[in-house]
PDB file of N, CA and C in Angstrom:
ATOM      1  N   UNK R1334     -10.547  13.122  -8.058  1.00 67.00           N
ATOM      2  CA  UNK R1334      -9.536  13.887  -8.756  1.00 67.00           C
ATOM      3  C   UNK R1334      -8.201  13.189  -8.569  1.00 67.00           C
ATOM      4  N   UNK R1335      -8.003  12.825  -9.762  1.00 81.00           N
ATOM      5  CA  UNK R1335      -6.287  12.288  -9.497  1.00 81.00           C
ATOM      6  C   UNK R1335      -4.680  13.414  -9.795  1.00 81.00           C
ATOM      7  N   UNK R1336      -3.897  12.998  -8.530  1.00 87.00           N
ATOM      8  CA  UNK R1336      -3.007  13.822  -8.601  1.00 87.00           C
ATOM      9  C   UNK R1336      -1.659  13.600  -8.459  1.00 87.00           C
ATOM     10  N   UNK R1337      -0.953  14.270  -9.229  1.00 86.00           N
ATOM     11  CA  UNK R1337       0.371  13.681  -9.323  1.00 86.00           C
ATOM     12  C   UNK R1337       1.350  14.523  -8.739  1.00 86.00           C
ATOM     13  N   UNK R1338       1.938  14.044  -7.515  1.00 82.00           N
ATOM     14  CA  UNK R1338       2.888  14.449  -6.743  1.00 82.00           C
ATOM     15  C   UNK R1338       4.192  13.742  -6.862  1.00 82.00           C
ATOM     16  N   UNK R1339       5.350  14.774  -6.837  1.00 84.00           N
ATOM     17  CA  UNK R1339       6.690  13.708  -7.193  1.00 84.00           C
ATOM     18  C   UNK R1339       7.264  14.506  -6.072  1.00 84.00           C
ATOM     19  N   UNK R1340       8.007  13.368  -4.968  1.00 83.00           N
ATOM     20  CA  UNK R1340       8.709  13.526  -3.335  1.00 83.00           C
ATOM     21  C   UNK R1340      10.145  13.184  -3.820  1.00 83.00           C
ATOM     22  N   UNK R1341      10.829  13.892  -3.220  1.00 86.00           N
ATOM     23  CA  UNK R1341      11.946  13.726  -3.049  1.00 86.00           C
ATOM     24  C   UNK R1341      12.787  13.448  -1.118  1.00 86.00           C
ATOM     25  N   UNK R1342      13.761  12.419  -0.797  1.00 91.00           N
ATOM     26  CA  UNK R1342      14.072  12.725   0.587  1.00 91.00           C
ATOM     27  C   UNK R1342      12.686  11.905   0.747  1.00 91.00           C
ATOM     28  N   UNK R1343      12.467  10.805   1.115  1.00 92.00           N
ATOM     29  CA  UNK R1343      11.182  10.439   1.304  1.00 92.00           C
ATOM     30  C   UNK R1343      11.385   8.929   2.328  1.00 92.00           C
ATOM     31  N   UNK R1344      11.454   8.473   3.258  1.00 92.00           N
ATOM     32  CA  UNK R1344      11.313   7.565   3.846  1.00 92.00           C
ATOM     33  C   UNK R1344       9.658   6.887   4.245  1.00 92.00           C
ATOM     34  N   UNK R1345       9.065   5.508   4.054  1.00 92.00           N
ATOM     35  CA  UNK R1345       8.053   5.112   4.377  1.00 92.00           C
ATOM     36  C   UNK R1345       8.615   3.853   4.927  1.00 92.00           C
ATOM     37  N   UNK R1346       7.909   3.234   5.836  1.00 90.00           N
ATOM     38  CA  UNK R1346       8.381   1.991   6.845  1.00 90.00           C
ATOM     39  C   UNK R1346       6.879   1.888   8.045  1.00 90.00           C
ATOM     40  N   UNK R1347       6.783   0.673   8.479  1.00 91.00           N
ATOM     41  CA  UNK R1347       5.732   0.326   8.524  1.00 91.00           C
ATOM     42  C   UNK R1347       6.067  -0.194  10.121  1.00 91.00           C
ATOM     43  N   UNK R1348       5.351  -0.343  11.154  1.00 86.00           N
ATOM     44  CA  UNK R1348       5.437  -0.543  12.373  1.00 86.00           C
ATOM     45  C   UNK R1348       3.940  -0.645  13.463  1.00 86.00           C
ATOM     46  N   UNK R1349       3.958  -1.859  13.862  1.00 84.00           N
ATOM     47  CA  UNK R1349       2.913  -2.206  14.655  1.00 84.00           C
ATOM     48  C   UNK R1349       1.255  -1.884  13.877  1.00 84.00           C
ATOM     49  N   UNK R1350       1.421  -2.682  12.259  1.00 88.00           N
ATOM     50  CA  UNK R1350       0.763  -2.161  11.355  1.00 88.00           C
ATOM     51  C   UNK R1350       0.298  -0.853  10.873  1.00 88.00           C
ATOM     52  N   UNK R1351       0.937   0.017  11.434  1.00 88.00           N
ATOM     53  CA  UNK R1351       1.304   1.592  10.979  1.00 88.00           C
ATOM     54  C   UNK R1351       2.055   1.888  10.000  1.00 88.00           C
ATOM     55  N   UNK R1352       1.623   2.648   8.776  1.00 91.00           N
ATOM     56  CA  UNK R1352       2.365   2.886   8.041  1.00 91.00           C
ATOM     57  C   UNK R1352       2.969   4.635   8.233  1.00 91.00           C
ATOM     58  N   UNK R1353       3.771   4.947   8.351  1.00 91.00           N
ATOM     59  CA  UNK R1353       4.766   6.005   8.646  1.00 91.00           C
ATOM     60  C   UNK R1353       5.535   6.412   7.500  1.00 91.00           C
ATOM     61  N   UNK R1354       5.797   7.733   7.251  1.00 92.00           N
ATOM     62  CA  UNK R1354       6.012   8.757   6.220  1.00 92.00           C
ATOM     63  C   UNK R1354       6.846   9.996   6.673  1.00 92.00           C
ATOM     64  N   UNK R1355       8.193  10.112   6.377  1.00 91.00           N
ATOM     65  CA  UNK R1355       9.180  11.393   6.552  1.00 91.00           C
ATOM     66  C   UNK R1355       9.027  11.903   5.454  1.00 91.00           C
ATOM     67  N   UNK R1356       8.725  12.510   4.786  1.00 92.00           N
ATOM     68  CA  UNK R1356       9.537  13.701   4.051  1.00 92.00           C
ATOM     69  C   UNK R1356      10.224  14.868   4.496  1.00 92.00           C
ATOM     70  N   UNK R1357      11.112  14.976   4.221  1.00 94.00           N
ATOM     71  CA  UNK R1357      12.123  16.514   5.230  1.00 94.00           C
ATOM     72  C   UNK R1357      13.397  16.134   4.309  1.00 94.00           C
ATOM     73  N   UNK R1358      14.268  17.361   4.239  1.00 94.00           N
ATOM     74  CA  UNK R1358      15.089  17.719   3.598  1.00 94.00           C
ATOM     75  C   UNK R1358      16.140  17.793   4.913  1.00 94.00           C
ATOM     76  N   UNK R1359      16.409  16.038   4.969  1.00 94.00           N
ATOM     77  CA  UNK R1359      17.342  15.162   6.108  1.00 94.00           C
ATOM     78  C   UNK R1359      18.110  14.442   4.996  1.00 94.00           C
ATOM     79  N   UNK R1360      18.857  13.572   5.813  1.00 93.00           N
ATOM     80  CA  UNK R1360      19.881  12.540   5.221  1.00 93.00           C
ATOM     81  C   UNK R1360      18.926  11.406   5.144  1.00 93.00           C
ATOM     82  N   UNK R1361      19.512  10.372   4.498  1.00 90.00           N
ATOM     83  CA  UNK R1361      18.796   9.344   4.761  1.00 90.00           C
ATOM     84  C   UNK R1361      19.860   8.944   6.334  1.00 90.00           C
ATOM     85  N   UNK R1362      20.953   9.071   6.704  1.00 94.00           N
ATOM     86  CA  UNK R1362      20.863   8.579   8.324  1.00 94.00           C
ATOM     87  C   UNK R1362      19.912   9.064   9.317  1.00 94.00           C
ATOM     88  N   UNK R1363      19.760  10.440   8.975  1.00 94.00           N
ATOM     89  CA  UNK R1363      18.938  11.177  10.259  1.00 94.00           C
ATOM     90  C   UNK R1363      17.699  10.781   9.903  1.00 94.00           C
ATOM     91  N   UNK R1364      17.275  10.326   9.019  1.00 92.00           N
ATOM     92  CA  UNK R1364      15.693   9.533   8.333  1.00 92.00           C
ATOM     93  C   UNK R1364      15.360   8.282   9.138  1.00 92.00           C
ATOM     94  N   UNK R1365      16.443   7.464   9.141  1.00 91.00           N
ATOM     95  CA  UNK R1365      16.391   6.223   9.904  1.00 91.00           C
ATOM     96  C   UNK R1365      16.954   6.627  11.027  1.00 91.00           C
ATOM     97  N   UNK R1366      17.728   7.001  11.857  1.00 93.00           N
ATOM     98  CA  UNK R1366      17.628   7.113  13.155  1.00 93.00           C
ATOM     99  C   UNK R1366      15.873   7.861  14.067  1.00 93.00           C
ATOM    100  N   UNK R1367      15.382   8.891  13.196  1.00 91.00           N
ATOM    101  CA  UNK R1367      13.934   9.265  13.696  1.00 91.00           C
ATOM    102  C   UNK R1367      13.514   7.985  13.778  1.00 91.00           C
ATOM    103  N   UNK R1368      13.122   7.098  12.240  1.00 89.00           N
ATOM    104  CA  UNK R1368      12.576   5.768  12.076  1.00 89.00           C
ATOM    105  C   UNK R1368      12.435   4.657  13.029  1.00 89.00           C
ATOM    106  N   UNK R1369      13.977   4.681  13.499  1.00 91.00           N
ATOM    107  CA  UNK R1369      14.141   3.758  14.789  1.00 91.00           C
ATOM    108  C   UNK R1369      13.676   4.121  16.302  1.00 91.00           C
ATOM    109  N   UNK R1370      13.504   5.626  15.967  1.00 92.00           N
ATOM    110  CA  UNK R1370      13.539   6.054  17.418  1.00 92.00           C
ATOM    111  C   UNK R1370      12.007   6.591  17.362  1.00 92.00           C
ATOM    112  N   UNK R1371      10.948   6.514  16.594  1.00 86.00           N
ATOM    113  CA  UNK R1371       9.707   6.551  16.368  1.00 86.00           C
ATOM    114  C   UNK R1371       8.567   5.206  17.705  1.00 86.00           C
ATOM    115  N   UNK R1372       8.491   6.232  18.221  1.00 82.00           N
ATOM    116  CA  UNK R1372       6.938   5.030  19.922  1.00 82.00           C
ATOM    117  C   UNK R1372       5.969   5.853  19.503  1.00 82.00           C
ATOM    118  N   UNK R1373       4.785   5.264  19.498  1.00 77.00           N
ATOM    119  CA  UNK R1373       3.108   5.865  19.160  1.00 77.00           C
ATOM    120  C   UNK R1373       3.260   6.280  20.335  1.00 77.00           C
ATOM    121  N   UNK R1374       2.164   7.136  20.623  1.00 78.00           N
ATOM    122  CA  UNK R1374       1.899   7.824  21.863  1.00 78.00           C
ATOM    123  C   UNK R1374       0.777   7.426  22.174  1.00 78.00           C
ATOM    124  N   UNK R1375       0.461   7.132  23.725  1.00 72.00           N
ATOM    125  CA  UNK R1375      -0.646   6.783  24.038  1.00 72.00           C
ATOM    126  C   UNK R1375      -1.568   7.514  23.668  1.00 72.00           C
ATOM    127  N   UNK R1376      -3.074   7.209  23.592  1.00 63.00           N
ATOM    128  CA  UNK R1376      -4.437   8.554  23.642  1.00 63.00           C
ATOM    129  C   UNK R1376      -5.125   7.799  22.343  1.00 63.00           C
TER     130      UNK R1376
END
């Protein structure tokens, strides 16, 4: 089934071949400061 979703407020960025996804009704500063401040968790 194909589906069409339209995001708004949307940050994607990629890290330690992880691809990572905000959506939240943030700034884009507070988007990239999470971004930067984003560590996997062990487990």
């Amino acid at each position: 089934v194909d589906t069409l979703r339209l995001a708004t407020n949307t940050l994607l960025w990629e890290r330690d071949g992880i691809v990572l996804r905000i959506e939240a009704d943030i700034s884009r500063d507070e988007a990239a400061r999470i971004a930067v401040s984003w560590e996997p968790t062990a487990g």
